XYZ file of C-alpha atoms in Angstrom:
615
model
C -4.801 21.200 14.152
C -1.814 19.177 13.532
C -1.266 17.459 16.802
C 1.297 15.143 18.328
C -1.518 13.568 20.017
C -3.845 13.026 17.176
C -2.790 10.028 15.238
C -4.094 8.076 12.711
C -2.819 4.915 10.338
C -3.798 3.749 7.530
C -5.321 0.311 8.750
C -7.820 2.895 10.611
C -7.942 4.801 7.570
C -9.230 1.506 4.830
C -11.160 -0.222 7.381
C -15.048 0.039 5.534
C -17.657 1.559 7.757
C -19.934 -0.538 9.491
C -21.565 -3.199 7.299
C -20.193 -2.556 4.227
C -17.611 -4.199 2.414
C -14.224 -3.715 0.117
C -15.525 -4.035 -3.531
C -12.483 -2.402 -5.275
C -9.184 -0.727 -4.431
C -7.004 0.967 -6.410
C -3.509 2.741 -4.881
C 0.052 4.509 -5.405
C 2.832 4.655 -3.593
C 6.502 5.587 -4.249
C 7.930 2.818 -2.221
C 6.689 -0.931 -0.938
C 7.127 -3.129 1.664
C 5.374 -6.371 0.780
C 4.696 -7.096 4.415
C 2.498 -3.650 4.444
C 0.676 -4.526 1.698
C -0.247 -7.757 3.031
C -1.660 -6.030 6.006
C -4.270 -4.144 3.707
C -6.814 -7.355 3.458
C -6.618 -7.810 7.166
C -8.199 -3.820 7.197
C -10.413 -5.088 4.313
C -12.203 -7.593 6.748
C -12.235 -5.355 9.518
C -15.734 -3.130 10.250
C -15.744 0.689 10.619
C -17.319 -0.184 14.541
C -14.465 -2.276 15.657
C -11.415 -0.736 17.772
C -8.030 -1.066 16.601
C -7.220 -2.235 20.304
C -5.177 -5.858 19.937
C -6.187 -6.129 16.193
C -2.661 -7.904 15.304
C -3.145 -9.993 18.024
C -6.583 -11.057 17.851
C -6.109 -11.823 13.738
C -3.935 -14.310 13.321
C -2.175 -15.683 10.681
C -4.709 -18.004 9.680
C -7.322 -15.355 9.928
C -4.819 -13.430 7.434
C -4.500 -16.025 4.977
C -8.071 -16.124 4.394
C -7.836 -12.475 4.343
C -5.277 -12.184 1.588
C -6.430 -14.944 -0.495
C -10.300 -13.250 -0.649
C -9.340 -9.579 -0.966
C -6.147 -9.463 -2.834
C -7.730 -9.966 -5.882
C -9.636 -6.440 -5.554
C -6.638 -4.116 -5.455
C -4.126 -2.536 -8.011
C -1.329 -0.917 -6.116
C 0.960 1.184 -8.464
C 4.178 2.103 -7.198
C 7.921 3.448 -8.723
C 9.670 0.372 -10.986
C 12.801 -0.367 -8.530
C 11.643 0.594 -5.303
C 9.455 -2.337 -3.878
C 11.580 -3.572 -0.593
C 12.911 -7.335 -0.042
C 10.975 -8.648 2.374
C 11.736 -11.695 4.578
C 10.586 -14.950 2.716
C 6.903 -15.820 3.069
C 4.677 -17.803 0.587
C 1.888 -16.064 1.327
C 3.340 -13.029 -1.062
C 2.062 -15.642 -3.971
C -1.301 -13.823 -3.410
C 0.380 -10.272 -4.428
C 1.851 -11.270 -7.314
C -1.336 -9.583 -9.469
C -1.515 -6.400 -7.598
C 1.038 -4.699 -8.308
C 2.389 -2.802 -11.366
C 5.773 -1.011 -11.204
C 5.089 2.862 -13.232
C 8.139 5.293 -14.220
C 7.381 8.905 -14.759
C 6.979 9.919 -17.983
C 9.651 13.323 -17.361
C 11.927 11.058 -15.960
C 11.655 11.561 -12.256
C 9.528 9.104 -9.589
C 5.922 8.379 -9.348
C 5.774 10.316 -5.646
C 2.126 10.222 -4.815
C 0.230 8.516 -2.056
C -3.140 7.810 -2.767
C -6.133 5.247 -2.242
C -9.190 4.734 -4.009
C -11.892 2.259 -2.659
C -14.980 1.723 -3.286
C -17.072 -0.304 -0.486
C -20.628 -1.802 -0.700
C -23.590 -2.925 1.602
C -26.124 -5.658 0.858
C -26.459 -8.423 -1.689
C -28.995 -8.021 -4.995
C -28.623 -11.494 -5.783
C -29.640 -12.759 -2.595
C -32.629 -10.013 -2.138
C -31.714 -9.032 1.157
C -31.803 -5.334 0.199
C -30.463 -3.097 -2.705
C -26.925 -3.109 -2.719
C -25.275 0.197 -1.689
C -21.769 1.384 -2.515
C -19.625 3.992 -0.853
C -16.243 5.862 -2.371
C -13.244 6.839 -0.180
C -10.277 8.876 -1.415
C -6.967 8.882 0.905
C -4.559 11.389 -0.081
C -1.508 11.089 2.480
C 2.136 11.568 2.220
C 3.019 8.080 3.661
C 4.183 5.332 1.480
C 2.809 2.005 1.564
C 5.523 1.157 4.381
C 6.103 0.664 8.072
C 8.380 3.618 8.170
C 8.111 5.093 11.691
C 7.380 9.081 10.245
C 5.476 11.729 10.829
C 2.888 12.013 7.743
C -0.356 13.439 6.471
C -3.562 11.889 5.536
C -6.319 13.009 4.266
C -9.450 10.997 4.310
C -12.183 12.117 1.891
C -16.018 9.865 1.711
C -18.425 10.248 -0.504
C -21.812 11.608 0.052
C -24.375 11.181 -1.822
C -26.359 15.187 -1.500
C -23.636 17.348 -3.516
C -20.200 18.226 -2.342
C -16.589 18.280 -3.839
C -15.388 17.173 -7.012
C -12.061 14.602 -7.194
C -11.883 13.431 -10.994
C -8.276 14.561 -11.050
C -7.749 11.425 -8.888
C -9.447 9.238 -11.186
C -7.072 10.589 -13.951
C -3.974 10.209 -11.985
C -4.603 6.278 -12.249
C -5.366 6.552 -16.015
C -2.064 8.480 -16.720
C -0.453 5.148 -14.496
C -1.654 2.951 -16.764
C -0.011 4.358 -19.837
C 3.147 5.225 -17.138
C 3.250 1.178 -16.597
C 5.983 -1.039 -17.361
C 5.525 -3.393 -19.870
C 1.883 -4.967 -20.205
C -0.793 -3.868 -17.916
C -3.086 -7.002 -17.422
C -7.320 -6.303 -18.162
C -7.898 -6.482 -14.531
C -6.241 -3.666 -13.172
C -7.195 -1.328 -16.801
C -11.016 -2.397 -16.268
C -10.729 -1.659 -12.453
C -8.838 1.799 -12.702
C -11.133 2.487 -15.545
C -14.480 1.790 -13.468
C -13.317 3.848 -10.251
C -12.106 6.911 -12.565
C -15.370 6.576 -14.027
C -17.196 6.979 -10.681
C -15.102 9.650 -9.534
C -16.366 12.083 -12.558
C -19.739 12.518 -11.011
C -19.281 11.177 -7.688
C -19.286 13.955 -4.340
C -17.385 13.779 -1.085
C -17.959 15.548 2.337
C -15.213 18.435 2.791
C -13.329 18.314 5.914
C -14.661 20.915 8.748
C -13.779 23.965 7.887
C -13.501 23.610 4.256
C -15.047 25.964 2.159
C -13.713 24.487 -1.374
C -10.750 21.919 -2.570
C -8.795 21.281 -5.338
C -6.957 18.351 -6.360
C -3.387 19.304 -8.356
C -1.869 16.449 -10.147
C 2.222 17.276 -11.174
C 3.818 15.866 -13.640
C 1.235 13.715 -16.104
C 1.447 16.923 -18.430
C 2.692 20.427 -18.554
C 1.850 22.668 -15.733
C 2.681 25.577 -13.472
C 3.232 25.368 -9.789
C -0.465 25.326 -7.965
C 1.437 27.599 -5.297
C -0.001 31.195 -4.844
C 3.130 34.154 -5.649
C 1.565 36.215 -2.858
C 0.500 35.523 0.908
C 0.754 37.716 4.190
C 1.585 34.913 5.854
C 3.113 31.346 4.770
C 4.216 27.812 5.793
C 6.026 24.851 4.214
C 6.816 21.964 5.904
C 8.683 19.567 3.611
C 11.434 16.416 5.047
C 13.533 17.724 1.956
C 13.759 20.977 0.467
C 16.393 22.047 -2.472
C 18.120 25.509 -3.619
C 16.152 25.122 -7.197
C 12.143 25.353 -5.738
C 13.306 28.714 -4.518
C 15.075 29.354 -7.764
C 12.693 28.161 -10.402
C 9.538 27.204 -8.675
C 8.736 29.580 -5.844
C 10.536 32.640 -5.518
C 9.037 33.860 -2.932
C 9.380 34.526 0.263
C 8.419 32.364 2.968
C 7.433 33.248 6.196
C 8.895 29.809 7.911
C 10.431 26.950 6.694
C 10.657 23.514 8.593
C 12.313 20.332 7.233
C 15.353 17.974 8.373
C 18.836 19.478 9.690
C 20.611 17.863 6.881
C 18.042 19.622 4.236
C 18.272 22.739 5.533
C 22.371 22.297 5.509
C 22.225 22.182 2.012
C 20.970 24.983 1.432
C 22.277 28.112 0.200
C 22.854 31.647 2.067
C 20.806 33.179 -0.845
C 17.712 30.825 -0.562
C 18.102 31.472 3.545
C 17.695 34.713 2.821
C 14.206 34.253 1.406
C 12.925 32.526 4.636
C 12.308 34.063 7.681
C 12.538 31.794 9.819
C 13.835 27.944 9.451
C 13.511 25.503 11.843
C 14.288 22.109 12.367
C 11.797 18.931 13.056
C 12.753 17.083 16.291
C 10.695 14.459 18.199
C 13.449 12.412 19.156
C 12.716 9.668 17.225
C 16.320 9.410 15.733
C 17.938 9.399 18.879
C 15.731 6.481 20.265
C 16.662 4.093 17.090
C 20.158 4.219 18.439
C 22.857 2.798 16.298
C 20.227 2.642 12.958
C 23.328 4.331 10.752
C 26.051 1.361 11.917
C 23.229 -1.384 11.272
C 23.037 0.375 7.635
C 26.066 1.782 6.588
C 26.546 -0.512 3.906
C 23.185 -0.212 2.656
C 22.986 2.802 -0.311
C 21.185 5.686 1.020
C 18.203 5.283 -1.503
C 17.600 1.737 -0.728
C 13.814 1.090 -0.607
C 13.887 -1.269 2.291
C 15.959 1.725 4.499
C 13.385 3.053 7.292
C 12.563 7.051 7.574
C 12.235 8.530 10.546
C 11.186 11.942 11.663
C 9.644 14.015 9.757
C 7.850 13.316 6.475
C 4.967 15.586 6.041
C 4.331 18.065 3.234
C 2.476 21.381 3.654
C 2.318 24.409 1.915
C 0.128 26.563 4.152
C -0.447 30.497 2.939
C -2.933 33.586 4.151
C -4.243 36.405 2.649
C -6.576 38.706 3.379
C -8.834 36.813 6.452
C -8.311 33.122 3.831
C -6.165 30.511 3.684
C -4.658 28.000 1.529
C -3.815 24.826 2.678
C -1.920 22.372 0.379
C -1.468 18.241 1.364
C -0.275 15.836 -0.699
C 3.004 14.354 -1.734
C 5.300 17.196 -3.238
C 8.633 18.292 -1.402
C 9.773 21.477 -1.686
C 12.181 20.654 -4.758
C 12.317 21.412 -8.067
C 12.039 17.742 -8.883
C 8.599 17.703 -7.522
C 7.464 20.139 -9.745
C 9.467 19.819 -12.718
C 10.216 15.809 -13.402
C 8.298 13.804 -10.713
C 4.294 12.635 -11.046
C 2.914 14.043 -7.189
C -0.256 15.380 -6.087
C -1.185 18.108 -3.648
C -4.519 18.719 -2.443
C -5.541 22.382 -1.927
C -7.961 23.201 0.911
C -9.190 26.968 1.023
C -11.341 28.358 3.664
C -11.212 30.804 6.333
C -8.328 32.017 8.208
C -9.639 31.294 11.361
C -9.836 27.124 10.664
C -7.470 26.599 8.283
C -4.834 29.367 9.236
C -1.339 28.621 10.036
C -1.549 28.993 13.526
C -4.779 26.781 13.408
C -2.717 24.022 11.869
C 0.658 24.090 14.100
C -0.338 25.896 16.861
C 1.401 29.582 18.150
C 4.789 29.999 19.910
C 4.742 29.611 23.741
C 4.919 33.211 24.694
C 1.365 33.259 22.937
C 0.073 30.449 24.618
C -2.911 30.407 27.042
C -3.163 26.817 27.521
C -1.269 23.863 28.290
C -2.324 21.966 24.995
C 0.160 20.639 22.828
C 1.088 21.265 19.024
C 3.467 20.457 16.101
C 5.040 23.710 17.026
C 6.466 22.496 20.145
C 8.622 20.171 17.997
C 9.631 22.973 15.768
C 13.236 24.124 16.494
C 15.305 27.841 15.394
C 17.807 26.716 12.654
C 21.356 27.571 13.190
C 22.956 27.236 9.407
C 26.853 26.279 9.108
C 29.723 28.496 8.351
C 28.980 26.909 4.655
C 26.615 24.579 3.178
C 27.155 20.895 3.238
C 26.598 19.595 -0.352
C 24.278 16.455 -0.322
C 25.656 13.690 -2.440
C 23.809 13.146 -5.678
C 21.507 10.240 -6.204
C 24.157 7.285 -5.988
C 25.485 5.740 -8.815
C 23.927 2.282 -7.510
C 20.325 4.388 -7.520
C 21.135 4.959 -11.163
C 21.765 1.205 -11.740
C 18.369 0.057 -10.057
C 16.125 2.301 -12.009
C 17.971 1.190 -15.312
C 17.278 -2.717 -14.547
C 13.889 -2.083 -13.001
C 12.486 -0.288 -16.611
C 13.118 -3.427 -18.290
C 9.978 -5.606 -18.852
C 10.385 -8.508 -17.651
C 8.288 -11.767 -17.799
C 8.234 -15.421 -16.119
C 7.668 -18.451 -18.431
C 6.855 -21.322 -16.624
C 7.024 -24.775 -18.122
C 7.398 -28.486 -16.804
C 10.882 -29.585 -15.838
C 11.058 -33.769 -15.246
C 8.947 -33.874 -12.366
C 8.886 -30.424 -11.390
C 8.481 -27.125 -12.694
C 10.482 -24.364 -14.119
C 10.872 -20.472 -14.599
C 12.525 -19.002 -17.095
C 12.773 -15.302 -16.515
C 13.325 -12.884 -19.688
C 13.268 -9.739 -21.519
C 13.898 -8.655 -25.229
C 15.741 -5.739 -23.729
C 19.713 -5.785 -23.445
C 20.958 -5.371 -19.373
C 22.901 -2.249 -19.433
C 26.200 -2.850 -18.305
C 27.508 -1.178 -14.953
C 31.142 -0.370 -14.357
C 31.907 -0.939 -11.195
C 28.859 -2.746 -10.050
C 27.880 -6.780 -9.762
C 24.315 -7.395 -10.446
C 22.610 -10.903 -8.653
C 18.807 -12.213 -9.000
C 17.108 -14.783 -7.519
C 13.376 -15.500 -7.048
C 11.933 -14.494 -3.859
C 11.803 -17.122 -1.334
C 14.892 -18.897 -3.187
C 18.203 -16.940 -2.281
C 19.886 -20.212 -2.635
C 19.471 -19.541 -6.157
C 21.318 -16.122 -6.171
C 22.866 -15.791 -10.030
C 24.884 -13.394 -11.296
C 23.716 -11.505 -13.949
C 25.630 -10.364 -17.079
C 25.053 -6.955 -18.892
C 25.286 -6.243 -22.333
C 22.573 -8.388 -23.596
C 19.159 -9.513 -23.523
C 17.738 -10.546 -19.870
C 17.618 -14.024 -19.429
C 17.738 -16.610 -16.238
C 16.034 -20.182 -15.846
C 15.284 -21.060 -12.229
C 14.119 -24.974 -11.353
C 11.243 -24.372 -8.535
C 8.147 -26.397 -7.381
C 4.773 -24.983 -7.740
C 4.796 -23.785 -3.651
C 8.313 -22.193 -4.431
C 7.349 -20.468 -7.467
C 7.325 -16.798 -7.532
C 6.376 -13.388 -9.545
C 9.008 -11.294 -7.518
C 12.372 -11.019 -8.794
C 14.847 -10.048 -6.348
C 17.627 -7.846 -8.116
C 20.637 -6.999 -5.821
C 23.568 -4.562 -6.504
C 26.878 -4.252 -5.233
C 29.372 -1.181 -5.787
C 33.140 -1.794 -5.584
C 32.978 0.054 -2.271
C 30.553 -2.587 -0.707
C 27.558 -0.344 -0.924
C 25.074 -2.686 -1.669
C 20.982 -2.309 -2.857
C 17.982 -5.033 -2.929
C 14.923 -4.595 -4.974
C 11.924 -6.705 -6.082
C 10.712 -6.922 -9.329
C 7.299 -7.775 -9.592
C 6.394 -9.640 -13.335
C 3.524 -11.796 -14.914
C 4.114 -15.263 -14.799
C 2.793 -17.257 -18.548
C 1.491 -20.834 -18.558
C 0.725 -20.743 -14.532
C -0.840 -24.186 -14.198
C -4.118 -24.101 -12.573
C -3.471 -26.261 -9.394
C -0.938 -24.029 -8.039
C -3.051 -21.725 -5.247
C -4.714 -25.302 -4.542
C -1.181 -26.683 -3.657
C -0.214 -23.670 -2.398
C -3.129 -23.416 0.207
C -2.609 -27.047 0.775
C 1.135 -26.345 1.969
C 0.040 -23.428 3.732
C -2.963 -24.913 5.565
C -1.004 -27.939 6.277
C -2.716 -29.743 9.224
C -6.223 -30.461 10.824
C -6.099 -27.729 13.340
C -5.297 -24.586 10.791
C -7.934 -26.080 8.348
C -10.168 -26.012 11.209
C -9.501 -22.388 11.968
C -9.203 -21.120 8.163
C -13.193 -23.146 7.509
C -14.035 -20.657 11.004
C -12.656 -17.277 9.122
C -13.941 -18.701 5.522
C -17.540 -19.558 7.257
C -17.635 -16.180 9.188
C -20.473 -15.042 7.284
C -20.202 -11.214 8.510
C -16.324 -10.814 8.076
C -16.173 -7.596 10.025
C -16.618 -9.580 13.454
C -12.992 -10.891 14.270
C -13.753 -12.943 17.362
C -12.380 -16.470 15.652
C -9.507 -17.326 18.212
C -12.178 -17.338 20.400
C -14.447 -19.559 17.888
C -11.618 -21.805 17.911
C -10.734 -21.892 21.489
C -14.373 -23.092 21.777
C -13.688 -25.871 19.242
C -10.717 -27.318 20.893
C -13.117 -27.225 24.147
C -15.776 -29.345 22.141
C -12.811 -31.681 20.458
C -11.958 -32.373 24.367
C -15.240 -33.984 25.104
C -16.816 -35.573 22.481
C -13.740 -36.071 20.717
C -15.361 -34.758 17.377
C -14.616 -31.185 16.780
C -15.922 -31.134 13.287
C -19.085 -31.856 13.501
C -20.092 -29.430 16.489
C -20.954 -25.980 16.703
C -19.835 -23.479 15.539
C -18.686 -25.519 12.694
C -21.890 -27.705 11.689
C -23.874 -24.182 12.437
C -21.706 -22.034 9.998
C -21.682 -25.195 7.437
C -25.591 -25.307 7.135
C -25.650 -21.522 7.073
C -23.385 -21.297 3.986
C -24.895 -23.921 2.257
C -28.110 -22.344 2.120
C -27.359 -18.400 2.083
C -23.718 -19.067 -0.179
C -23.183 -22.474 -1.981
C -20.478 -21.306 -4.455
C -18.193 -20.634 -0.847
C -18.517 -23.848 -0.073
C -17.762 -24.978 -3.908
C -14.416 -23.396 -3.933
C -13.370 -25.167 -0.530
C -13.737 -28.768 -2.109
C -10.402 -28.627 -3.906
C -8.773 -27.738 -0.702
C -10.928 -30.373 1.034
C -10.444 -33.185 -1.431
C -6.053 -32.484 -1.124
C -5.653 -32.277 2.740
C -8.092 -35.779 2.947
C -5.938 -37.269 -0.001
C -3.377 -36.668 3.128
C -5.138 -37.553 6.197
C -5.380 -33.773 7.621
C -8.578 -33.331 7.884
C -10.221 -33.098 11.376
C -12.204 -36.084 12.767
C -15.603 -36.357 11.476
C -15.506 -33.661 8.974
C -14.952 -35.875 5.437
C -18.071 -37.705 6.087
C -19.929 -34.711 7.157
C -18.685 -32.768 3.917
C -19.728 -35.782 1.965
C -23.438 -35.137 3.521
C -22.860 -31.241 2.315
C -22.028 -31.778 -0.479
C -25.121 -34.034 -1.507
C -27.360 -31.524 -0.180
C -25.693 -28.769 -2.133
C -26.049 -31.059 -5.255
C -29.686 -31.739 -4.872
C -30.791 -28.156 -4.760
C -28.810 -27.180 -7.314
C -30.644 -29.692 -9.337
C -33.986 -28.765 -8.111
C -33.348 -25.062 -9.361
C -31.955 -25.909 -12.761
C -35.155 -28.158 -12.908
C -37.463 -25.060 -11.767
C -35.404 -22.830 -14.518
C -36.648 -24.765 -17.002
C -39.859 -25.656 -16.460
C-alpha cells in the first residue's frame, strides 16, 4: 500500500548493500539541483547495514569531499538541456563537471524520466581476497534529482542471479540519451551507458511481492501507442498535472477516479469531467505550512528549475479486470505531452487483484474501514469544479527562451592569460534573439562576472579566472520586460584543462593541517561503508593533546601501514596533495618525515616486485 507512513528517499534507495561497493552509475532526471547530486557519493560510501539516523551530521564536509572526489567519476546523470538549478557557489561542484550531459527530446518535448542504474561489486581479484561479485539495481521513481519536498514514487528493482524479470528497455532508454545529447558525448559516459545496457539484456531482478509479471514502457524514443489498457472495471490515475488532450487523444476512457492538484483539475473541461467519476484533490497540508512560498517567488517564472514542488507528484495509472490488476509507475502525467512529444517511462506491474488492486494501493473510504490504519486515501479530497474552467497559462515565453539557449553546444577553451588563466566560452551556433528579454552569463562561482549577452550571432564570452575559480557550469539568466526573471546552468566540456588543477583545487579546499588530517582518516578508511571518522578524529585531537604529535599515532600510523601494504597506488595519488600543503607549511606535526619513511618503503617493494617480474 501507498502509505503516508511508509517513506523512503533516495539516499536509502543508492546506498549498496552490505559490503559491496558503487562500480558504475548511470541516471536521468528532468530537473537538477547540483547540491542533490553532490549528495549521491555520500550514499555511494554508505553500507546497506547502516541507519540513515544522523547521516548528514555524522558525514561531514570533509568526509564529503573525499566522497565526491572518489565516486563522481563513476556516474553519468542525463537530465533536460536548460533545467539544471543555480545553486549557491561551492567549488566542490568542480568534481561534477563530467557527469552530466544535458539531452532534448527528439519530438520536441522534455526528457521526463527518473531513473537509476548501478551496478555495485564485492571483493577484489587483484588482491585475491575472493572473486569479485557484482550486483545491478534499477530505480524507477517519479522524483527528480532534487530536494523538492513532494510526494513521489520509487520503485526499487535488484538483481538476482536464479531467473526473474527482464529490464533491457532501461538499458535502451540510456542508448536513445546518448544520440538525444547535446553536442559531443565524451567516451566515458558512451562506454559506461554502453556496458550497463549491455548487462541489463540478460541480467534478472526480483519482482516486488505480489508481482506476477512487469513491463517496462519507454515513450517517446520512437513511435508508439499508449501502454494504457481501453477497458477496466475499475481504474485509478493519480497524476500532479492532468490536461483536456490525454482524455481527447490518448485515453478516452472512462476513469473511475481521478486525483491531481486543484489548479489541474481547474483546467479542465466539463466534457473531460464528465468522463471521470469521481475527482479529487491531493491535500497534506504541505502548501499551507511553506507559508508565504508564492511572495518569496513571484518574480521567479513559473517553470524555473530551481522553484520547489510541493504536494503531490506521483504518477499512477492503476486498472482491474476480471480478479487482475494493472499497475503503472513511472514518470508520465496524464497529458498528451507525455505521450505524444516527451521521452518518459512507466513501469507496468500486473498481478492479482487482491495485492495490487486499487484499494490495495490507496486504501478504501472510511465508511469501509475496519481499522484505524492510515492510507493515501485519507488525503484524497471530493473535487468541487468552478462555474468555468480557469485556463492555465501556456509555457512562458521566458521557458521558450531557456530551451532555445540551452540546445546550443557550447564549449570552454581554456588557455594561459599573463599569470593566470582564461576561459573563453563559445559556440558555432548564432544566439537567437529575444524580444523583450535580456540574456546575462557568468561562470558559476563568479557572478561578479555577470555579462550581457547579445543575440543574433555566434556564442561567444572570454572570462579571466584562476585554476580554483574555473568552472564547466555556465550560468544563463533571463529577464522579461515584466521582471519575470529565470536562472539556469549550463553544463559544457572544458579543452586544454591543465593537469594541476584538481591538485590546486584540493589544495585550496583542504587548506590546513586539521582538514588534511581528517580527509587522510576518510581516504585511509579502508572499508568506506563504516562512517565513524568524527569520532576517528576526535580521538586524534585527544592524542595531538598529549604527545603533541597527532600524525604519527594511531589511527593514523595504523591506517598508513595498512594501505601501504593492502593499496599502494592510494597512497601514490595522495603525494601531490602531500608535496603542495608541505610546500606551505600545512601539514600536521610529524607527518612529512613519517611520509618520507612511507614513501621509501613503498619504493622498495615496488622494486622488489618489478625485480621478481623479471626474473
Amino acid at each position: 500500500m501507498l502509505q503516508p507512513a511508509n517513506r523512503f528517499t533516495l539516499i536509502d534507495a543508492l546506498r549498496p548493500p552490505a559490503g559491496f561497493g558503487v562500480d558504475s552509475a548511470m541516471a536521468v532526471t528532468f530537473t537538477l539541483d547540483l547540491r542533490a547530486l553532490t549528495a549521491v557519493p555520500a550514499a555511494f560510501a554508505l553500507s546497506g547495514g547502516e541507519s540513515t539516523d544522523g547521516d548528514a551530521a555524522r558525514f561531514e564536509s570533509i568526509e564529503l569531499l573525499h566522497a565526491l572526489r572518489s565516486n563522481a567519476d563513476k556516474i553519468s546523470v542525463f537530465c533536460q538541456a536548460g533545467y539544471t538549478a543555480v545553486p549557491p557557489s561551492h567549488r566542490v561542484f568542480t568534481f561534477l563537471e563530467g557527469s552530466v550531459v544535458p539531452v532534448e527530446a527528439p519530438r520536441g518535448g522534455i526528457v521526463h524520466p527518473k531513473v537509476w542504474v548501478l551496478r555495485y561489486t564485492a571483493g577484489d581479484t587483484e588482491r585475491g581476497t575472493r572473486p569479485e561479485q557484482s550486483l545491478l539495481r534499477v530505480l524507477v521513481a517519479s522524483r527528480n534529482l532534487t530536494f523538492d519536498a513532494s510526494w513521489d514514487t520509487m520503485l526499487r528493482l535488484d538483481e538476482c542471479h536464479d531467473g526473474g524479470i527482464r529490464l533491457e528497455p532501461v538499458g535502451e532508454l540510456f542508448q536513445g540519451l546518448l544520440n538525444a545529447a547535446v553536442g559531443t558525448v565524451d567516451e566515458v559516459h558512451r562506454r559506461r551507458v554502453e556496458s550497463l545496457a549491455t548487462t541489463l539484456q540478460t541480467a534478472t531482478f526480483v519482482p516486488p511481492d505480489g508481482v506476477d509479471d512487469l513491463v517496462v514502457h519507454v515513450v517517446g524514443l520512437s513511435e508508439g501507442r499508449s501502454p494504457l489498457p481501453t477497458t477496466a472495471q475499475r481504474s485509478l490515475i493519480i497524476s500532479p498535472f492532468v490536461h483536456d488532450r490525454f482524455f481527447d487523444e490518448i485515453h478516452p476512457h472512462r476513469i473511475e477516479a481521478l486525483v491531481s492538484r486543484q489548479e489541474s483539475l481547474d483546467a479542465l473541461s466539463p466534457q473531460t469531467l464528465d468522463q471521470v467519476g469521481t475527482a479529487y484533490t491531493f491535500d497534506d497540508g504541505s502548501v499551507s505550512d511553506l507559508g508565504d512560498i508564492e511572495d518569496l517567488e513571484d518574480r521567479t517564472d513559473p517553470h524555473d528549475p530551481g522553484r520547489p514542488l510541493v504536494g503531490l507528484h506521483a504518477k499512477v495509472f492503476a486498472f482491474e479486470e476480471e480478479g487482475r490488476a494493472r499497475l503503472f509507475v513511472g514518470s508520465a502525467n496524464a497529458t498528451g505531452a507525455a505521450f505524444r512529444s516527451n521521452v518518459e517511462i512507466l513501469v507496468e506491474l500486473i498481478g492479482p487483484r487482491s495485492t495490487l488492486g486499487i484499494d490495495q494501493l490507496v486504501g478504501v473510504d472510511d465508511e469501509e474501514r475496519s481499522d484505524d490504519e492510515s492510507s493515501l486515501r485519507d488525503w484524497f479530497h471530493r473535487y468541487v469544479p468552478p462555474d468555468e474552467p480557469v485556463q492555465l497559462e501556456d509555457s512562458s515565453f521566458l521557458d521558450g527562451a531557456r530551451r532555445a539557449i540551452a540546445r546550443l553546444p557550447i564549449e570552454g577553451i581554456v588557455e594561459r592569460s599573463g599569470n593566470d588563466w582564461a576561459v573563453t566560452y563559445r559556440s558555432a551556433e548564432r544566439v537567437p534573439r529575444f524580444e523583450g528579454v535580456e540574456v546575462h552569463c557568468w561562470p558559476l562561482g563568479s557572478a561578479g562576472y555577470r555579462r550581457a549577452v547579445a543575440g543574433g550571432g555566434p556564442f561567444e564570452e572570454r572570462f579571466e579566472t584562476s585554476l580554483e575559480a574555473m568552472s564547466g557550469f555556465l550560468v544563463f539568466e533571463l529577464t522579461g520586460d515584466d521582471g519575470t526573471r529565470t536562472e539556469f546552468i549550463l553544463p559544457m566540456t572544458l579543452i586544454g584543462v591543465p593537469e594541476e588543477r584538481e591538485r590546486v583545487l584540493m589544495r585550496a579546499l583542504v587548506g590546513n593541517a586539521e582538514r588534511f588530517l581528517a580527509y587522510l582518516l576518510a581516504m585511509l578508511d579502508d572499508d568506506p561503508s563504516q562512517l565513524g571518522l568524527p569520532d576517528a578524529i576526535e580521538s586524534v585531537g585527544a592524542a595531538s593533546s598529549t604527545d603533541g604529535n597527532p600524525a604519527t599515532g594511531l589511527p593514523v600510523l595504523e591506517k598508513l601501514l595498512r594501505t601501504m601494504r593492502r593499496d599502494p597506488a592510494k597512497l601514490n595519488g595522495l603525494h601531490p596533495l602531500v608535496s603542495d600543503l608541505a610546500d606551505d607549511d600545512a601539514l600536521p606535526d610529524g607527518f612529512a618525515e613519517l611520509w618520507e619513511v612511507v614513501r621509501g618503503v613503498m619504493t622498495a617493494d615496488q622494486k622488489a616486485t618489478s625485480m621478481g617480474a623479471s626474473q
